[in-house]
Coordinates of C-alpha atoms and ligand atoms in Angstrom, one line a residue:
M1 CA 169.6 54.6 90.2
A2 CA 166.5 56.7 89.8
T3 CA 163.2 54.9 90.0
N4 CA 161.0 55.1 86.9
E5 CA 158.7 57.5 88.7
D6 CA 161.6 59.8 89.5
L7 CA 162.7 59.5 85.9
F8 CA 159.3 60.4 84.6
K9 CA 159.2 63.5 86.9
K10 CA 162.7 64.5 85.7
I11 CA 161.6 64.2 82.1
I12 CA 158.6 66.3 82.7
S13 CA 160.6 69.0 84.4
H14 CA 163.3 68.9 81.7
A15 CA 160.7 69.2 79.0
K16 CA 159.4 72.4 80.7
E17 CA 162.8 73.9 81.5
Y18 CA 164.2 73.4 78.1
G19 CA 161.2 74.6 76.1
F20 CA 159.7 71.4 75.0
V21 CA 156.3 71.1 76.8
F22 CA 154.5 73.5 79.1
P23 CA 151.3 72.9 81.0
S24 CA 148.5 74.8 79.2
S25 CA 147.5 78.2 80.6
E26 CA 150.2 77.8 83.3
I27 CA 149.8 81.3 84.7
Y28 CA 146.3 80.3 85.6
D29 CA 147.6 77.1 87.3
G30 CA 147.1 75.0 84.2
L31 CA 144.3 73.0 82.6
S32 CA 144.1 69.3 83.5
A33 CA 145.6 67.0 80.8
V34 CA 146.1 69.8 78.3
Y35 CA 149.7 70.8 77.3
D36 CA 151.4 73.3 75.0
Y37 CA 154.5 72.6 73.0
G38 CA 157.3 75.1 73.4
P39 CA 160.0 76.3 70.9
F40 CA 162.0 73.1 70.8
G41 CA 159.0 70.8 71.4
V42 CA 157.1 72.1 68.4
E43 CA 160.2 71.4 66.2
L44 CA 160.4 67.8 67.5
K45 CA 156.7 67.3 67.1
N46 CA 156.7 68.7 63.5
N47 CA 159.7 66.5 62.6
I48 CA 158.0 63.3 64.0
R49 CA 154.8 64.2 62.0
E50 CA 156.8 64.8 58.9
Y51 CA 158.8 61.6 59.3
W52 CA 155.5 59.6 59.6
W53 CA 154.0 61.4 56.6
K54 CA 157.0 60.8 54.5
S55 CA 157.1 57.1 55.3
M56 CA 153.3 56.6 54.8
V57 CA 152.5 58.9 52.0
Q58 CA 155.6 59.8 50.1
H59 CA 157.0 56.3 50.2
H60 CA 153.7 54.6 49.1
E61 CA 152.4 55.4 45.7
N62 CA 149.0 54.1 46.7
I63 CA 148.5 56.2 49.8
V64 CA 147.3 59.8 49.7
G65 CA 146.6 62.3 52.4
I66 CA 143.8 64.6 53.4
D67 CA 143.2 67.2 56.1
A68 CA 139.6 67.1 57.2
A69 CA 137.9 69.6 59.5
I70 CA 137.7 68.9 63.2
F71 CA 133.9 69.6 63.2
M72 CA 131.8 67.1 61.3
H73 CA 128.1 66.5 60.8
P74 CA 126.7 65.2 64.0
T75 CA 125.3 62.2 62.3
V76 CA 128.8 61.0 61.6
W77 CA 129.2 60.1 65.3
K78 CA 125.8 58.4 65.4
A79 CA 126.8 56.2 62.4
S80 CA 130.3 55.5 63.8
G81 CA 128.8 54.3 67.1
H82 CA 130.5 57.0 69.2
V83 CA 127.3 58.6 70.4
D84 CA 126.1 55.3 71.8
A85 CA 129.2 53.4 72.6
F86 CA 132.3 55.7 73.0
S87 CA 132.4 55.5 76.7
D88 CA 134.5 54.1 79.5
P89 CA 133.2 52.5 82.7
M90 CA 134.2 54.7 85.6
I91 CA 134.2 54.2 89.3
D92 CA 135.0 56.6 92.2
N93 CA 136.5 55.8 95.6
K94 CA 134.4 57.5 98.2
D95 CA 137.3 58.1 100.6
S96 CA 139.9 59.6 98.3
K97 CA 137.3 61.1 95.9
K98 CA 139.6 59.8 93.1
R99 CA 138.0 58.6 89.9
Y100 CA 139.3 55.5 88.0
R101 CA 138.5 53.6 84.9
A102 CA 137.0 50.3 86.1
D103 CA 138.7 48.4 83.2
V104 CA 142.1 49.9 84.1
L105 CA 141.7 48.8 87.7
I106 CA 141.0 45.3 86.6
E107 CA 143.8 45.3 84.0
D108 CA 146.3 46.5 86.6
Y109 CA 145.2 43.7 88.9
L110 CA 145.7 41.1 86.1
Q111 CA 149.0 42.6 85.2
K112 CA 150.2 42.0 88.7
I113 CA 149.3 38.3 88.4
E114 CA 151.0 38.1 85.0
D115 CA 154.2 39.6 86.6
K116 CA 154.0 36.9 89.2
V117 CA 153.8 34.2 86.5
A118 CA 156.7 35.8 84.6
K119 CA 158.8 35.9 87.8
E120 CA 158.0 32.2 88.5
I121 CA 159.0 31.2 85.0
D122 CA 162.3 33.3 85.2
K123 CA 163.2 31.5 88.4
A124 CA 162.5 28.1 86.8
K125 CA 164.5 29.1 83.7
Q126 CA 167.6 29.8 85.9
R127 CA 167.1 26.6 87.9
F128 CA 166.7 24.3 84.9
G129 CA 169.0 26.1 82.5
E130 CA 169.2 24.7 78.9
T131 CA 166.7 21.9 79.5
F132 CA 163.9 24.3 80.5
D133 CA 160.7 23.8 78.5
E134 CA 158.6 26.9 79.1
K135 CA 155.4 25.6 77.4
M136 CA 155.4 22.4 79.5
Y137 CA 156.1 24.4 82.7
R138 CA 153.1 26.7 81.9
E139 CA 150.9 23.7 81.4
T140 CA 152.0 21.7 84.4
N141 CA 153.3 23.8 87.3
P142 CA 150.4 24.1 89.7
R143 CA 151.1 27.6 90.9
V144 CA 151.5 29.0 87.4
L145 CA 148.4 27.1 86.2
E146 CA 146.3 28.4 89.1
N147 CA 147.4 32.0 88.2
L148 CA 146.8 31.6 84.5
N149 CA 143.4 30.2 85.2
K150 CA 142.6 33.0 87.4
I151 CA 143.6 35.5 84.7
D152 CA 141.3 33.7 82.2
T153 CA 138.3 33.6 84.6
V154 CA 138.6 37.2 85.6
K155 CA 139.0 38.4 82.0
K156 CA 136.0 36.3 80.8
R157 CA 133.7 37.5 83.5
F158 CA 134.8 41.1 83.0
Y159 CA 134.3 41.1 79.2
D160 CA 131.0 39.3 79.5
S161 CA 129.7 41.8 82.0
L162 CA 130.9 44.7 80.1
G163 CA 129.5 43.3 76.9
K164 CA 126.0 43.0 78.5
N165 CA 126.5 46.4 80.1
D166 CA 126.1 44.7 83.5
L167 CA 127.9 47.4 85.4
A168 CA 126.7 46.1 88.8
D169 CA 128.7 42.9 88.2
V170 CA 131.8 44.9 87.2
K171 CA 131.6 46.6 90.6
L172 CA 131.0 43.2 92.3
L173 CA 134.1 41.9 90.5
I174 CA 136.2 44.8 91.7
E175 CA 135.0 44.1 95.2
E176 CA 135.5 40.3 95.0
L177 CA 139.0 40.8 93.8
G178 CA 139.7 43.0 96.8
I179 CA 141.0 45.9 94.6
V180 CA 141.7 48.9 96.7
C181 CA 142.1 52.6 95.8
P182 CA 145.9 53.2 95.4
V183 CA 145.4 56.6 97.2
S184 CA 143.1 55.8 100.2
G185 CA 143.8 52.1 100.3
T186 CA 140.1 51.4 100.9
K187 CA 137.5 49.4 99.0
N188 CA 134.8 52.0 99.5
W189 CA 133.7 52.2 95.9
T190 CA 130.7 53.9 94.2
D191 CA 128.7 52.1 91.5
V192 CA 130.2 51.8 88.1
R193 CA 128.8 54.2 85.4
Q194 CA 129.4 54.7 81.7
F195 CA 130.9 58.0 80.8
N196 CA 130.9 59.3 77.2
L197 CA 134.3 60.7 76.2
M198 CA 133.1 63.1 73.5
F199 CA 133.3 66.8 74.0
S200 CA 130.3 68.7 72.5
T201 CA 129.6 72.3 71.7
Q202 CA 127.0 74.4 69.9
M203 CA 127.3 75.5 66.3
G204 CA 125.4 78.5 65.0
S205 CA 125.0 82.1 66.3
V206 CA 121.3 82.4 67.1
N207 CA 119.9 80.2 69.8
E208 CA 117.1 78.6 67.8
D209 CA 119.5 77.8 64.9
T210 CA 122.2 76.1 67.0
S211 CA 122.9 72.4 66.7
M212 CA 125.1 70.3 68.8
V213 CA 128.4 69.3 67.2
Y214 CA 131.2 67.2 68.6
L215 CA 134.9 67.8 68.7
R216 CA 136.2 64.7 66.9
P217 CA 137.4 62.0 69.2
E218 CA 139.4 60.4 66.3
T219 CA 140.6 61.5 62.9
A220 CA 139.5 58.3 61.1
Q221 CA 135.9 59.4 60.4
G222 CA 137.1 62.3 58.3
I223 CA 138.8 59.7 56.1
F224 CA 135.7 57.5 55.8
V225 CA 133.3 60.3 54.9
N226 CA 135.8 61.4 52.2
F227 CA 136.3 58.0 50.8
L228 CA 134.4 58.6 47.6
N229 CA 135.8 62.1 47.0
V230 CA 139.4 60.9 47.4
M231 CA 138.9 57.7 45.4
K232 CA 137.4 59.6 42.5
S233 CA 139.6 62.7 42.5
A234 CA 142.9 60.9 43.0
R235 CA 141.8 57.9 40.8
M236 CA 142.7 55.4 43.5
K237 CA 142.5 51.6 42.9
I238 CA 142.1 49.1 45.7
P239 CA 144.2 48.4 47.7
F240 CA 144.8 52.0 48.6
G241 CA 145.2 54.2 51.7
I242 CA 144.2 57.6 53.0
A243 CA 146.4 59.2 55.6
Q244 CA 145.7 62.1 57.9
T245 CA 147.2 63.8 60.9
G246 CA 145.3 66.1 63.2
K247 CA 143.8 66.9 66.6
A248 CA 141.4 64.7 68.4
F249 CA 139.6 65.3 71.7
R250 CA 138.6 63.0 74.5
N251 CA 137.2 63.8 77.9
E252 CA 139.4 61.2 79.5
I253 CA 138.4 60.0 83.0
V254 CA 141.9 59.4 84.2
A255 CA 144.2 62.1 82.9
R256 CA 147.3 62.5 85.0
Q257 CA 150.1 61.0 82.9
F258 CA 151.6 63.9 81.1
L259 CA 151.5 63.5 77.3
F260 CA 150.4 59.9 77.6
R261 CA 146.8 60.7 78.3
M262 CA 145.6 64.1 77.2
R263 CA 142.2 65.6 76.6
E264 CA 143.4 67.3 73.4
F265 CA 146.0 65.3 71.4
E266 CA 147.1 64.6 67.9
Q267 CA 146.7 61.4 65.9
M268 CA 148.4 60.2 62.8
E269 CA 146.1 57.7 61.1
M270 CA 146.0 55.7 57.9
Q271 CA 143.0 53.8 56.6
Y272 CA 143.8 51.1 54.1
F273 CA 140.9 50.0 51.8
V274 CA 141.1 46.4 50.7
K275 CA 139.0 43.7 49.1
P276 CA 136.9 41.7 51.6
G277 CA 138.6 38.4 52.3
E278 CA 142.1 39.9 51.9
E279 CA 142.0 41.9 55.2
M280 CA 144.0 39.4 57.3
E281 CA 146.9 39.5 54.8
W282 CA 146.9 43.3 54.9
Y283 CA 146.4 43.4 58.7
N284 CA 149.6 41.3 59.2
Y285 CA 151.4 43.3 56.6
W286 CA 150.7 46.6 58.4
K287 CA 151.4 45.2 61.8
E288 CA 154.9 44.4 60.6
E289 CA 155.4 47.6 58.6
R290 CA 154.4 49.7 61.6
M291 CA 156.7 47.9 64.0
K292 CA 159.5 48.5 61.4
W293 CA 158.8 52.2 61.5
H294 CA 159.1 52.3 65.2
L295 CA 162.4 50.4 65.1
S296 CA 163.7 52.8 62.5
L297 CA 163.7 55.5 65.2
G298 CA 166.8 53.8 66.6
I299 CA 165.1 52.7 69.8
P300 CA 165.9 49.0 70.7
A301 CA 163.4 46.3 69.9
S302 CA 163.2 45.3 73.6
K303 CA 161.3 48.5 74.2
Y304 CA 158.4 47.5 72.0
R305 CA 156.0 44.6 72.0
F306 CA 152.7 43.6 70.4
H307 CA 149.6 43.2 72.4
D308 CA 146.9 41.3 70.5
H309 CA 143.4 42.1 71.7
D310 CA 141.2 39.5 73.3
K311 CA 138.2 41.7 73.4
L312 CA 137.5 43.3 70.0
A313 CA 135.7 46.6 69.5
H314 CA 132.3 46.3 67.9
Y315 CA 133.7 47.1 64.5
A316 CA 136.9 45.0 64.4
N317 CA 137.7 41.4 63.4
A318 CA 141.3 41.7 64.6
A319 CA 143.2 44.2 66.5
A320 CA 146.7 44.7 68.1
D321 CA 148.5 47.4 69.9
I322 CA 152.1 48.3 69.6
E323 CA 153.2 48.9 73.1
F324 CA 156.2 51.0 74.2
E325 CA 158.0 50.8 77.5
F326 CA 157.4 54.3 78.9
P327 CA 158.7 55.2 82.3
I328 CA 155.2 54.3 83.5
G329 CA 155.4 50.8 82.0
F330 CA 154.5 49.1 78.8
K331 CA 151.6 51.0 77.3
E332 CA 149.9 51.4 73.9
I333 CA 151.5 53.8 71.5
E334 CA 149.7 52.6 68.3
G335 CA 146.7 50.5 67.4
I336 CA 146.4 48.4 64.2
H337 CA 142.8 47.4 63.6
S338 CA 141.0 45.4 61.0
R339 CA 137.7 47.4 61.0
T340 CA 135.9 45.3 58.4
D341 CA 133.3 47.2 56.4
F342 CA 131.8 48.6 59.6
D343 CA 132.4 52.3 59.0
L344 CA 131.8 52.6 55.3
G345 CA 128.7 50.3 55.8
A346 CA 127.4 52.4 58.6
H347 CA 127.9 55.7 56.7
Q348 CA 126.2 54.2 53.7
K349 CA 123.2 53.4 55.8
F350 CA 123.0 56.7 57.6
S351 CA 123.8 58.9 54.6
G352 CA 121.9 57.0 52.0
K353 CA 124.9 57.3 49.7
K354 CA 126.5 54.4 48.0
L355 CA 130.1 54.0 49.4
Q356 CA 131.4 51.3 47.2
Y357 CA 134.3 50.4 45.0
F358 CA 133.7 49.1 41.5
D359 CA 136.2 46.4 40.5
Q360 CA 136.4 46.7 36.7
E361 CA 138.4 43.6 36.2
N362 CA 135.9 41.4 37.9
N363 CA 132.9 43.6 37.1
E364 CA 131.7 43.7 40.7
G365 CA 131.0 46.4 43.3
Y366 CA 131.7 46.0 47.0
V367 CA 132.1 48.0 50.2
P368 CA 135.8 47.7 50.9
Y369 CA 137.2 46.4 54.2
V370 CA 139.6 48.6 56.1
I371 CA 142.8 48.1 58.0
E372 CA 143.6 51.1 60.2
T373 CA 147.0 52.2 61.7
S374 CA 146.5 54.8 64.4
I375 CA 149.3 56.3 66.3
G376 CA 149.4 59.1 68.8
L377 CA 151.8 61.9 67.9
D378 CA 152.1 63.0 71.5
R379 CA 152.7 59.5 72.8
T380 CA 155.4 59.1 70.1
F381 CA 156.9 62.4 71.3
L382 CA 156.9 61.1 74.8
A383 CA 158.5 57.8 73.8
I384 CA 161.3 59.5 71.9
L385 CA 161.8 62.0 74.7
S386 CA 161.9 59.4 77.5
H387 CA 164.2 57.1 75.6
A388 CA 166.5 60.0 74.7
Y389 CA 166.9 61.4 78.2
R390 CA 170.3 60.5 79.6
E391 CA 172.3 61.7 82.6
E392 CA 176.0 61.1 82.1
K393 CA 179.0 61.3 84.3
L394 CA 182.0 62.6 82.3
D395 CA 185.6 61.7 82.7
D396 CA 186.5 65.0 84.3
G397 CA 183.9 64.3 87.0
S398 CA 181.3 66.7 85.7
E399 CA 177.8 65.7 84.7
R400 CA 175.6 66.4 81.7
V401 CA 172.1 65.8 80.7
V402 CA 171.8 64.8 77.0
L403 CA 168.8 64.2 74.8
G404 CA 170.0 61.5 72.4
I405 CA 167.2 62.2 69.9
P406 CA 167.7 60.7 66.5
A407 CA 169.4 63.4 64.5
R408 CA 166.7 63.5 61.8
L409 CA 164.1 64.3 64.4
A410 CA 166.2 66.7 66.6
P411 CA 164.6 70.1 67.0
I412 CA 167.9 71.9 66.1
K413 CA 170.3 70.2 63.7
V414 CA 173.3 72.6 63.9
A415 CA 174.3 75.1 66.5
I416 CA 176.6 77.9 65.3
L417 CA 178.8 79.1 68.1
P418 CA 181.5 81.8 67.7
L419 CA 184.0 81.2 70.5
I420 CA 183.9 84.9 71.6
K421 CA 181.7 87.8 70.6
K422 CA 184.4 90.0 69.1
D423 CA 187.4 90.0 66.7
G424 CA 185.1 89.4 63.7
L425 CA 184.1 85.9 64.9
P426 CA 180.4 86.7 65.0
G427 CA 180.5 88.0 61.4
K428 CA 182.1 84.8 60.2
A429 CA 179.6 82.7 62.2
R430 CA 176.6 84.6 60.8
M431 CA 177.9 84.0 57.2
I432 CA 178.0 80.2 58.0
M433 CA 174.5 80.4 59.5
D434 CA 173.1 82.2 56.4
N435 CA 174.4 79.4 54.2
L436 CA 173.0 76.6 56.3
M437 CA 169.7 77.9 57.7
D438 CA 167.6 77.3 54.6
E439 CA 168.3 73.6 54.6
F440 CA 168.9 72.8 58.3
R441 CA 167.2 74.2 61.4
C442 CA 170.1 76.1 63.0
F443 CA 170.6 77.9 66.3
Y444 CA 173.0 80.8 66.8
E445 CA 174.4 81.7 70.2
E446 CA 177.4 83.8 71.2
K447 CA 176.7 84.4 74.9
D448 CA 178.4 82.4 77.7
T449 CA 181.4 80.1 77.8
I450 CA 181.6 77.5 75.0
G451 CA 181.3 74.7 77.6
R452 CA 178.0 76.0 78.9
R453 CA 176.7 76.5 75.4
Y454 CA 177.6 72.9 74.5
R455 CA 175.7 71.7 77.6
R456 CA 172.6 73.6 76.6
M457 CA 172.7 72.1 73.1
D458 CA 173.2 68.7 74.6
A459 CA 170.1 69.3 76.8
I460 CA 167.9 70.0 73.8
G461 CA 169.4 67.2 71.7
T462 CA 171.3 69.2 69.1
P463 CA 173.5 66.7 67.2
W464 CA 176.2 69.0 66.0
C465 CA 177.8 72.2 67.2
I466 CA 180.0 74.3 64.9
T467 CA 182.5 76.5 66.7
I468 CA 184.2 79.4 65.0
D469 CA 187.5 80.5 66.5
H470 CA 190.4 82.8 65.6
Q471 CA 192.1 80.1 63.5
T472 CA 188.9 80.0 61.4
L473 CA 189.7 83.5 60.1
Q474 CA 193.0 82.2 58.8
D475 CA 192.2 78.8 57.4
D476 CA 188.4 78.8 56.8
M477 CA 188.1 75.7 59.1
V478 CA 185.7 75.2 62.0
T479 CA 185.3 72.7 64.8
I480 CA 182.4 70.3 64.5
R481 CA 181.4 68.6 67.8
D482 CA 179.3 65.5 68.0
R483 CA 176.6 65.4 70.7
D484 CA 176.9 61.7 71.6
T485 CA 180.7 61.1 71.4
M486 CA 181.6 64.7 72.2
L487 CA 184.5 64.2 69.7
Q488 CA 185.6 67.3 67.8
E489 CA 186.9 67.5 64.3
R490 CA 188.3 70.4 62.2
I491 CA 186.5 70.7 58.8
F492 CA 186.4 73.2 56.0
I493 CA 183.5 75.7 56.1
D494 CA 182.4 74.7 52.6
K495 CA 182.2 71.1 53.6
I496 CA 179.8 71.6 56.5
D497 CA 176.5 71.2 54.5
G498 CA 177.7 68.1 52.8
I499 CA 178.9 66.5 56.0
V500 CA 175.7 67.3 57.9
R501 CA 173.5 66.1 55.0
E502 CA 175.5 62.8 55.0
K503 CA 175.3 62.4 58.7
L504 CA 171.6 63.0 58.7
K505 CA 171.0 60.3 56.2
N506 CA 172.5 57.8 58.6
N507 CA 170.9 59.0 61.8
Ligands
ATP601 P1 143.8 53.9 75.4 O1 143.4 52.5 75.6 O2 145.2 54.1 76.0 O3 142.8 54.9 75.9 P2 142.8 53.8 72.8 O4 142.8 52.3 72.5 O5 141.5 54.4 73.2 O6 143.9 54.2 73.9 P3 142.9 54.5 70.1 O7 141.4 54.9 70.1 O8 143.2 53.2 69.4 O9 143.4 54.5 71.6 O10 143.7 55.7 69.5 C1 144.9 55.5 68.7 C2 146.1 56.2 69.3 O11 145.8 57.5 69.7 C3 146.6 55.5 70.6 O12 147.4 54.4 70.3 C4 147.3 56.6 71.3 O13 148.7 56.7 70.8 C5 146.6 57.9 70.8 N1 145.7 58.3 71.9 C6 144.5 57.9 72.3 N2 144.0 58.5 73.3 C7 145.0 59.4 73.7 C8 145.1 60.4 74.7 N3 144.1 60.6 75.6 N4 146.2 61.1 74.8 C9 147.2 61.0 73.9 N5 147.2 60.0 72.9 C10 146.1 59.3 72.8

């Protein structure tokens, strides 16, 4: 059984070998935490984006989309709080010269204690069987109590210190907890410093005319500054949403987890504008809706969990993450935030423009509250890829690597494979391809043995292979092979599109 770290490495190398993800500028040894999507990766990524867009925009009459520019007026980031507060506390280990996020070091430390508690509870569950009362056990078992108290005390001190920007105390806490650098194993730490995550550049061609602009660190602000334009032009009534997908940029401190933490990545965000006072109802609604969306990808529920935030960002009155069990552990894949009227209120103040909704029924104007759903496209890609990756031993003793990607997201839907490249089989195969290619992403291949071609299609997650053989020329029938079951069936050529369409609906 491979360890998770091994599995992660295998997925990364599979992604490269089979044209899903390449390190950026690889011939120059790559650029840290920046990746390029290859021929099959781009198809999968486009399909995930489209699936999200369809479920958010096409399936909701009251949600519309926009595509805002990456560059925005610099004051946007003043108003949003990013210039002053979009930073992470960082700390370096003097021996290994490795840089860490102080909050991540502390969270990892707390996670270890939580794992201990969970183990203790599991053991007790087995010991007491049916009669086990977990709540009571948590409240009375001295060892569990001690650990839970420790978690609370550390959390409180950490958040208090961070809130007061008392970075010296954050360092002290790391030292007191005895946290060591995972690489050097020492406690030889530098001071903790705040590090702003925004990238900046110059706009304008002549030196005197240039002004500093930022590469957006989130797509949300493009939605807020377009609130009035969208509301008026699309005649939206509250509650309504604005959705957007696009690139975001963060100069991440710790960036060595493949697609999980990139410096250039893509977000899929939706801001839902509601009446003040109704935000909790909508917050809970979107939490559930978004979890349903994840489950609709066919990944088991046990791979997901909610993590409600104890410490809220300055703009939020409730926030939760949907976490996914990546090979590197349970980590955030999507955030659902109740952002109050913070953003519209701030832009109203900084721009001097009224950003309000007028409720005609009640004859009142107000700044709407906002519920945000914010999911990383690359993290979703990684979730799907890592769940899909399977190594299988077959009955005949051979092995295969399959990507069990849900068919509707698969890069290639149908492979068209003439058994051999002569006797008129390629011609017949091309005819079939011509009929299907407009509706389904197809892949044509005539080189190599059919077994090898099947394996290659398995490795990129192609759900169906169509094989054209000599018999096809007689009876107009082909073989359709299913990726997961490997079962083969003879079907008529003119039934292929209907069958694939029907299968796609259910996959
Ligand atoms: P984290 O705590 O992991 O840094 P975050 O809370 O800063 O994430 P948000 O600002 O809520 O993340 O961004 C929304 C989503 O954007 C995240 O749930 C994640 O899927 C994605 N995302 C954020 N940062 C990155 C990154 N550096 N690389 C890839 N995806 C990211």
